[in-house]
Amino acid sequence: MLFFLKKYIGSLLMPLPLLLIIGFIGLILLWFTRWQRCGKTFTSLSLILLAVLGLQPVSDSLLAPVEGQYNKRYELITETPPQNIQYIVVLGGGFTYNPDWSPSSNLLNNSLPRVTEGVRLYLKHSGSKLIFTGGKASSTISSAEVAAQVAQSLGVPAQDTIPLTEPKDTQEEAFEVEKIIGKSPFLLVTSANHLPRAITMFTDRGMQPFPAPANQLVITSGINPWEKYIPSAYYFGHSERAWYEFLGTIWWHLKPDNTQSIDSSLPTPEATVAE
C-alpha cells in the first residue's frame, strides 16, 4: 500500500502534472473567483515553467549535477577495475509486455540502454552472470523477466541470466541482490542520473558495487543552435529526471528500511555463491 501511495503522490509531484495542476487552479481562479491577480500568477507561472524546463540549456544544467562523475562509460570512471567479476547487476526501469513485439520494444525509456550496457559488460567479463531486477507492476510478467528476455535475444545464454522479480524499488533491489552475491564485488548498471542514489543504497548494506553508468542524458556537443532555445518535450524529460531523483532522495531519507536482515538460519550468501 505504501509503495502505491508513493507512486501516485510522486507522479502528481512530477513537473508536468504539477504545473498543469497549478495552471488549472489559475484558470479556475480567473473564471470563477474575484482573485484575478492570483489566477494570473498561477497561470503565468505554469506556462513559463513549462517552456523554460523544456529548454536544453536549462534542463541539462539541472541534470548535470545529478549525473556528475557518471557521465562517462564504466572503463573511464573506475581507476582500478575489479578482476574476475562474477555478477553484473542491471536495475529495472520502465517496461511493458507484448509477446508479438520484438523483445527490445518491451523496454521503455531508460531500460533498454541499461540492458544493452549490461550485455556489453557481460561480454567483456567471461564467466559472469547478469542479474536483472524489477517487479511485475500491473503486468503478467516482471521487468526483470522482460530484461532477461532481451539479453537472451542478444545472445546471452539463459543460464547466465538471473531475474529477481520481487523488488519494487532500489532499496528492495539492494536487499534481494545481497541474497545472491553477498559482499562480493560486482558491477552495478543503471542510468547515470540514478547511480549516485543507487550506489549509496547498496554500499549502506556493506556491499561492493562498481558503478557502470548507462543512458547518459546530458548533451555536451553535437546539438544544433536552434535546438537549444526552442522548448522540447525531449529536454523537458531531462528536467523531469533531475526532479525525479531529487524526490527519490527525499523519500529515501524519510522512508524506513522495510527490508529485513538476512536470516541467520539460511545459508550465507557466500556459501550460496560457492555452491
mmCIF file of C-alpha atoms in Angstrom:
data_model
loop_
_atom_site.group_PDB
_atom_site.id
_atom_site.type_symbol
_atom_site.label_atom_id
_atom_site.label_comp_id
_atom_site.label_asym_id
_atom_site.label_seq_id
_atom_site.Cartn_x
_atom_site.Cartn_y
_atom_site.Cartn_z
ATOM 1 C CA MET A 1 0.000 0.000 0.000
ATOM 2 C CA LEU A 2 2.820 2.367 0.915
ATOM 3 C CA PHE A 3 4.515 1.643 -2.423
ATOM 4 C CA PHE A 4 1.426 2.522 -4.486
ATOM 5 C CA LEU A 5 0.780 5.628 -2.371
ATOM 6 C CA LYS A 6 4.360 6.718 -3.037
ATOM 7 C CA LYS A 7 3.946 6.174 -6.764
ATOM 8 C CA TYR A 8 0.636 8.068 -7.029
ATOM 9 C CA ILE A 9 1.799 11.029 -4.963
ATOM 10 C CA GLY A 10 5.210 11.023 -6.643
ATOM 11 C CA SER A 11 3.602 11.028 -10.092
ATOM 12 C CA LEU A 12 1.473 14.042 -9.214
ATOM 13 C CA LEU A 13 4.564 15.877 -7.984
ATOM 14 C CA MET A 14 6.416 15.437 -11.272
ATOM 15 C CA PRO A 15 6.862 18.668 -13.269
ATOM 16 C CA LEU A 16 4.229 18.123 -15.972
ATOM 17 C CA PRO A 17 1.245 17.119 -13.793
ATOM 18 C CA LEU A 18 2.269 19.563 -11.065
ATOM 19 C CA LEU A 19 2.488 22.506 -13.467
ATOM 20 C CA LEU A 20 -0.782 21.517 -15.126
ATOM 21 C CA ILE A 21 -2.472 21.444 -11.719
ATOM 22 C CA ILE A 22 -1.096 24.914 -10.969
ATOM 23 C CA GLY A 23 -2.317 26.122 -14.372
ATOM 24 C CA PHE A 24 -5.820 24.696 -13.857
ATOM 25 C CA ILE A 25 -6.011 26.311 -10.425
ATOM 26 C CA GLY A 26 -5.121 29.606 -12.088
ATOM 27 C CA LEU A 27 -7.867 29.163 -14.688
ATOM 28 C CA ILE A 28 -10.427 28.338 -12.010
ATOM 29 C CA LEU A 29 -9.448 31.460 -10.098
ATOM 30 C CA LEU A 30 -9.714 33.577 -13.258
ATOM 31 C CA TRP A 31 -13.088 32.220 -14.347
ATOM 32 C CA PHE A 32 -14.946 31.651 -11.097
ATOM 33 C CA THR A 33 -13.493 33.916 -8.399
ATOM 34 C CA ARG A 34 -12.513 37.501 -7.759
ATOM 35 C CA TRP A 35 -8.908 36.518 -7.128
ATOM 36 C CA GLN A 36 -7.817 37.646 -10.564
ATOM 37 C CA ARG A 37 -4.267 38.507 -9.603
ATOM 38 C CA CYS A 38 -3.689 35.056 -8.075
ATOM 39 C CA GLY A 39 -5.253 33.426 -11.125
ATOM 40 C CA LYS A 40 -2.981 35.352 -13.476
ATOM 41 C CA THR A 41 0.059 34.491 -11.346
ATOM 42 C CA PHE A 42 -0.713 30.754 -11.237
ATOM 43 C CA THR A 43 -1.472 30.526 -14.960
ATOM 44 C CA SER A 44 1.560 32.566 -15.994
ATOM 45 C CA LEU A 45 3.848 30.620 -13.673
ATOM 46 C CA SER A 46 2.746 27.263 -15.071
ATOM 47 C CA LEU A 47 3.161 28.339 -18.707
ATOM 48 C CA ILE A 48 6.555 29.969 -18.127
ATOM 49 C CA LEU A 49 7.949 26.956 -16.259
ATOM 50 C CA LEU A 50 6.595 24.530 -18.856
ATOM 51 C CA ALA A 51 8.515 26.457 -21.506
ATOM 52 C CA VAL A 52 11.710 27.065 -19.532
ATOM 53 C CA LEU A 53 12.087 23.476 -18.327
ATOM 54 C CA GLY A 54 11.910 22.340 -21.958
ATOM 55 C CA LEU A 55 14.965 24.375 -22.969
ATOM 56 C CA GLN A 56 18.150 22.332 -23.366
ATOM 57 C CA PRO A 57 20.494 24.735 -21.503
ATOM 58 C CA VAL A 58 18.128 24.782 -18.525
ATOM 59 C CA SER A 59 17.221 21.096 -18.402
ATOM 60 C CA ASP A 60 20.776 19.856 -18.851
ATOM 61 C CA SER A 61 22.040 22.348 -16.267
ATOM 62 C CA LEU A 62 19.607 20.785 -13.795
ATOM 63 C CA LEU A 63 20.557 17.231 -14.729
ATOM 64 C CA ALA A 64 24.341 17.634 -14.989
ATOM 65 C CA PRO A 65 24.986 17.720 -11.200
ATOM 66 C CA VAL A 66 22.843 14.596 -10.807
ATOM 67 C CA GLU A 67 24.792 12.616 -13.396
ATOM 68 C CA GLY A 68 28.013 14.103 -12.020
ATOM 69 C CA GLN A 69 31.038 11.868 -12.492
ATOM 70 C CA TYR A 70 28.933 9.171 -14.128
ATOM 71 C CA ASN A 71 28.587 10.957 -17.465
ATOM 72 C CA LYS A 72 31.251 8.556 -18.797
ATOM 73 C CA ARG A 73 31.414 4.850 -19.539
ATOM 74 C CA TYR A 74 32.475 2.333 -16.910
ATOM 75 C CA GLU A 75 36.064 1.974 -18.132
ATOM 76 C CA LEU A 76 36.715 5.717 -17.742
ATOM 77 C CA ILE A 77 35.434 6.145 -14.184
ATOM 78 C CA THR A 78 36.866 3.052 -12.470
ATOM 79 C CA GLU A 79 40.574 3.528 -11.858
ATOM 80 C CA THR A 80 41.178 0.017 -10.514
ATOM 81 C CA PRO A 81 38.530 -2.245 -12.063
ATOM 82 C CA PRO A 82 37.932 -5.485 -10.143
ATOM 83 C CA GLN A 83 39.196 -8.716 -11.609
ATOM 84 C CA ASN A 84 37.183 -11.901 -12.096
ATOM 85 C CA ILE A 85 33.782 -10.222 -11.916
ATOM 86 C CA GLN A 86 31.124 -12.878 -11.280
ATOM 87 C CA TYR A 87 27.990 -10.734 -11.340
ATOM 88 C CA ILE A 88 26.688 -7.768 -13.287
ATOM 89 C CA VAL A 89 23.534 -6.287 -11.750
ATOM 90 C CA VAL A 90 21.176 -4.382 -14.058
ATOM 91 C CA LEU A 91 18.478 -2.414 -12.242
ATOM 92 C CA GLY A 92 14.970 -2.399 -13.678
ATOM 93 C CA GLY A 93 13.139 0.503 -15.258
ATOM 94 C CA GLY A 94 10.156 1.178 -17.474
ATOM 95 C CA PHE A 95 8.663 -1.739 -19.381
ATOM 96 C CA THR A 96 5.571 -3.176 -20.999
ATOM 97 C CA TYR A 97 4.883 -6.637 -22.369
ATOM 98 C CA ASN A 98 3.513 -7.603 -25.735
ATOM 99 C CA PRO A 99 4.710 -11.047 -26.899
ATOM 100 C CA ASP A 100 4.058 -10.043 -30.514
ATOM 101 C CA TRP A 101 6.684 -7.303 -30.352
ATOM 102 C CA SER A 102 10.426 -7.723 -30.712
ATOM 103 C CA PRO A 103 11.874 -8.237 -27.198
ATOM 104 C CA SER A 104 13.657 -4.884 -27.070
ATOM 105 C CA SER A 105 10.424 -2.992 -27.841
ATOM 106 C CA ASN A 106 9.086 -4.033 -24.433
ATOM 107 C CA LEU A 107 11.734 -1.981 -22.630
ATOM 108 C CA LEU A 108 10.751 1.666 -22.232
ATOM 109 C CA ASN A 109 12.613 4.885 -21.502
ATOM 110 C CA ASN A 110 15.790 4.156 -19.547
ATOM 111 C CA SER A 111 15.538 0.355 -19.508
ATOM 112 C CA LEU A 112 16.939 -0.592 -22.911
ATOM 113 C CA PRO A 113 20.239 1.340 -22.523
ATOM 114 C CA ARG A 114 20.727 -0.335 -19.140
ATOM 115 C CA VAL A 115 20.251 -3.816 -20.566
ATOM 116 C CA THR A 116 22.473 -3.246 -23.589
ATOM 117 C CA GLU A 117 25.223 -1.859 -21.352
ATOM 118 C CA GLY A 118 24.836 -4.893 -19.106
ATOM 119 C CA VAL A 119 25.209 -7.201 -22.101
ATOM 120 C CA ARG A 120 28.291 -5.270 -23.291
ATOM 121 C CA LEU A 121 29.942 -5.694 -19.895
ATOM 122 C CA TYR A 122 28.894 -9.352 -19.743
ATOM 123 C CA LEU A 123 30.761 -9.984 -22.995
ATOM 124 C CA LYS A 124 33.862 -8.356 -21.507
ATOM 125 C CA HIS A 125 33.781 -10.495 -18.349
ATOM 126 C CA SER A 126 33.887 -14.144 -19.320
ATOM 127 C CA GLY A 127 32.071 -16.426 -16.907
ATOM 128 C CA SER A 128 29.958 -13.679 -15.343
ATOM 129 C CA LYS A 129 26.206 -13.738 -14.844
ATOM 130 C CA LEU A 130 23.635 -10.997 -15.401
ATOM 131 C CA ILE A 131 21.220 -10.236 -12.578
ATOM 132 C CA PHE A 132 18.110 -8.295 -13.603
ATOM 133 C CA THR A 133 15.787 -6.716 -11.053
ATOM 134 C CA GLY A 134 12.234 -5.405 -11.148
ATOM 135 C CA GLY A 135 8.701 -6.443 -10.219
ATOM 136 C CA LYS A 136 5.549 -7.037 -12.224
ATOM 137 C CA ALA A 137 3.565 -3.845 -11.581
ATOM 138 C CA SER A 138 0.249 -4.478 -13.368
ATOM 139 C CA SER A 139 1.740 -6.855 -15.953
ATOM 140 C CA THR A 140 1.699 -10.652 -16.027
ATOM 141 C CA ILE A 141 5.475 -10.653 -16.361
ATOM 142 C CA SER A 142 8.089 -8.760 -14.393
ATOM 143 C CA SER A 143 10.501 -6.084 -15.517
ATOM 144 C CA ALA A 144 13.365 -8.437 -14.639
ATOM 145 C CA GLU A 145 11.988 -11.209 -16.844
ATOM 146 C CA VAL A 146 11.459 -8.852 -19.788
ATOM 147 C CA ALA A 147 15.034 -7.572 -19.450
ATOM 148 C CA ALA A 148 16.341 -11.162 -19.303
ATOM 149 C CA GLN A 149 14.423 -11.970 -22.490
ATOM 150 C CA VAL A 150 16.058 -9.018 -24.242
ATOM 151 C CA ALA A 151 19.526 -10.111 -23.090
ATOM 152 C CA GLN A 152 18.851 -13.636 -24.313
ATOM 153 C CA SER A 153 17.678 -12.283 -27.680
ATOM 154 C CA LEU A 154 21.088 -10.572 -27.946
ATOM 155 C CA GLY A 155 22.933 -13.866 -27.439
ATOM 156 C CA VAL A 156 23.283 -14.230 -23.662
ATOM 157 C CA PRO A 157 22.609 -17.847 -22.602
ATOM 158 C CA ALA A 158 19.521 -18.244 -20.425
ATOM 159 C CA GLN A 159 21.590 -19.940 -17.708
ATOM 160 C CA ASP A 160 23.633 -16.753 -17.382
ATOM 161 C CA THR A 161 20.615 -14.547 -16.604
ATOM 162 C CA ILE A 162 19.075 -14.307 -13.141
ATOM 163 C CA PRO A 163 15.795 -12.349 -12.928
ATOM 164 C CA LEU A 164 14.829 -11.080 -9.461
ATOM 165 C CA THR A 165 11.094 -10.480 -9.815
ATOM 166 C CA GLU A 166 10.112 -9.211 -6.359
ATOM 167 C CA PRO A 167 11.839 -5.832 -5.799
ATOM 168 C CA LYS A 168 9.674 -2.755 -6.322
ATOM 169 C CA ASP A 169 12.254 -0.046 -5.663
ATOM 170 C CA THR A 170 16.012 0.405 -5.381
ATOM 171 C CA GLN A 171 16.135 -0.287 -1.660
ATOM 172 C CA GLU A 172 14.430 -3.648 -2.150
ATOM 173 C CA GLU A 173 16.666 -4.374 -5.148
ATOM 174 C CA ALA A 174 19.751 -3.993 -2.943
ATOM 175 C CA PHE A 175 18.239 -6.363 -0.370
ATOM 176 C CA GLU A 176 17.409 -9.055 -2.927
ATOM 177 C CA VAL A 177 20.739 -8.785 -4.746
ATOM 178 C CA GLU A 178 22.588 -9.217 -1.451
ATOM 179 C CA LYS A 179 20.895 -12.584 -1.009
ATOM 180 C CA ILE A 180 22.537 -13.767 -4.222
ATOM 181 C CA ILE A 181 26.026 -12.288 -4.117
ATOM 182 C CA GLY A 182 26.645 -11.289 -0.513
ATOM 183 C CA LYS A 183 29.544 -8.853 -0.176
ATOM 184 C CA SER A 184 31.363 -9.874 -3.363
ATOM 185 C CA PRO A 185 32.379 -7.063 -5.775
ATOM 186 C CA PHE A 186 30.015 -6.604 -8.701
ATOM 187 C CA LEU A 187 29.194 -4.161 -11.480
ATOM 188 C CA LEU A 188 26.080 -2.076 -10.900
ATOM 189 C CA VAL A 189 24.396 -0.947 -14.116
ATOM 190 C CA THR A 190 21.722 1.728 -14.046
ATOM 191 C CA SER A 191 21.053 5.157 -15.530
ATOM 192 C CA ALA A 192 23.812 7.688 -14.863
ATOM 193 C CA ASN A 193 21.370 10.011 -13.097
ATOM 194 C CA HIS A 194 20.209 7.166 -10.825
ATOM 195 C CA LEU A 195 23.652 5.835 -9.940
ATOM 196 C CA PRO A 196 24.519 8.215 -7.057
ATOM 197 C CA ARG A 197 21.419 7.175 -5.109
ATOM 198 C CA ALA A 198 21.700 3.507 -6.118
ATOM 199 C CA ILE A 199 25.382 3.232 -5.169
ATOM 200 C CA THR A 200 24.643 4.648 -1.724
ATOM 201 C CA MET A 201 21.787 2.212 -1.109
ATOM 202 C CA PHE A 202 23.994 -0.762 -1.966
ATOM 203 C CA THR A 203 27.070 0.421 -0.040
ATOM 204 C CA ASP A 204 24.885 1.138 3.010
ATOM 205 C CA ARG A 205 24.389 -2.638 3.176
ATOM 206 C CA GLY A 206 28.148 -3.189 3.158
ATOM 207 C CA MET A 207 28.137 -4.332 -0.461
ATOM 208 C CA GLN A 208 30.818 -3.564 -3.056
ATOM 209 C CA PRO A 209 29.213 -2.125 -6.211
ATOM 210 C CA PHE A 210 31.359 -0.730 -9.001
ATOM 211 C CA PRO A 211 29.399 1.925 -10.921
ATOM 212 C CA ALA A 212 28.630 1.122 -14.555
ATOM 213 C CA PRO A 213 26.518 4.018 -15.853
ATOM 214 C CA ALA A 214 24.166 3.779 -18.817
ATOM 215 C CA ASN A 215 21.735 6.121 -20.531
ATOM 216 C CA GLN A 216 23.719 9.321 -20.024
ATOM 217 C CA LEU A 217 21.442 12.207 -20.982
ATOM 218 C CA VAL A 218 23.349 15.464 -20.562
ATOM 219 C CA ILE A 219 24.413 16.615 -24.021
ATOM 220 C CA THR A 220 27.850 18.224 -24.286
ATOM 221 C CA SER A 221 28.231 18.541 -28.067
ATOM 222 C CA GLY A 222 26.557 17.940 -31.415
ATOM 223 C CA ILE A 223 23.395 19.947 -30.744
ATOM 224 C CA ASN A 224 22.120 22.483 -33.286
ATOM 225 C CA PRO A 225 21.766 26.100 -32.084
ATOM 226 C CA TRP A 226 18.014 26.231 -32.684
ATOM 227 C CA GLU A 227 17.518 23.080 -30.587
ATOM 228 C CA LYS A 228 18.832 24.896 -27.532
ATOM 229 C CA TYR A 229 16.268 27.666 -27.460
ATOM 230 C CA ILE A 230 13.038 26.057 -28.664
ATOM 231 C CA PRO A 231 11.169 24.192 -25.901
ATOM 232 C CA SER A 232 11.147 20.442 -26.472
ATOM 233 C CA ALA A 233 9.389 17.533 -24.772
ATOM 234 C CA TYR A 234 12.674 15.623 -25.021
ATOM 235 C CA TYR A 235 14.586 18.163 -22.941
ATOM 236 C CA PHE A 236 11.642 18.616 -20.607
ATOM 237 C CA GLY A 237 12.207 14.931 -19.860
ATOM 238 C CA HIS A 238 15.734 15.788 -18.683
ATOM 239 C CA SER A 239 14.259 18.243 -16.180
ATOM 240 C CA GLU A 240 11.857 15.523 -15.066
ATOM 241 C CA ARG A 241 14.722 13.096 -14.431
ATOM 242 C CA ALA A 242 16.551 15.657 -12.281
ATOM 243 C CA TRP A 243 13.375 16.319 -10.295
ATOM 244 C CA TYR A 244 12.609 12.582 -10.035
ATOM 245 C CA GLU A 245 15.983 11.877 -8.433
ATOM 246 C CA PHE A 246 15.512 14.820 -6.068
ATOM 247 C CA LEU A 247 12.162 13.438 -4.924
ATOM 248 C CA GLY A 248 13.645 9.935 -4.708
ATOM 249 C CA THR A 249 16.419 11.160 -2.424
ATOM 250 C CA ILE A 250 13.921 12.878 -0.124
ATOM 251 C CA TRP A 251 11.746 9.756 0.021
ATOM 252 C CA TRP A 252 14.763 7.558 0.724
ATOM 253 C CA HIS A 253 15.664 9.669 3.764
ATOM 254 C CA LEU A 254 12.056 9.674 5.020
ATOM 255 C CA LYS A 255 11.202 6.020 4.330
ATOM 256 C CA PRO A 256 12.105 3.432 6.975
ATOM 257 C CA ASP A 257 14.131 0.483 5.710
ATOM 258 C CA ASN A 258 11.401 -2.116 5.241
ATOM 259 C CA THR A 259 13.848 -4.822 4.205
ATOM 260 C CA GLN A 260 14.917 -7.356 6.767
ATOM 261 C CA SER A 261 18.410 -8.526 7.513
ATOM 262 C CA ILE A 262 19.214 -11.950 6.101
ATOM 263 C CA ASP A 263 18.005 -14.736 8.388
ATOM 264 C CA SER A 264 20.946 -16.382 10.080
ATOM 265 C CA SER A 265 19.198 -19.743 9.758
ATOM 266 C CA LEU A 266 19.529 -19.555 5.963
ATOM 267 C CA PRO A 267 22.760 -20.359 4.097
ATOM 268 C CA THR A 268 25.054 -17.359 3.917
ATOM 269 C CA PRO A 269 25.281 -15.550 0.576
ATOM 270 C CA GLU A 270 28.931 -16.515 0.296
ATOM 271 C CA ALA A 271 28.050 -20.209 0.739
ATOM 272 C CA THR A 272 25.325 -19.908 -1.845
ATOM 273 C CA VAL A 273 27.757 -18.434 -4.366
ATOM 274 C CA ALA A 274 30.292 -21.126 -3.660
ATOM 275 C CA GLU A 275 27.747 -23.848 -4.401
#
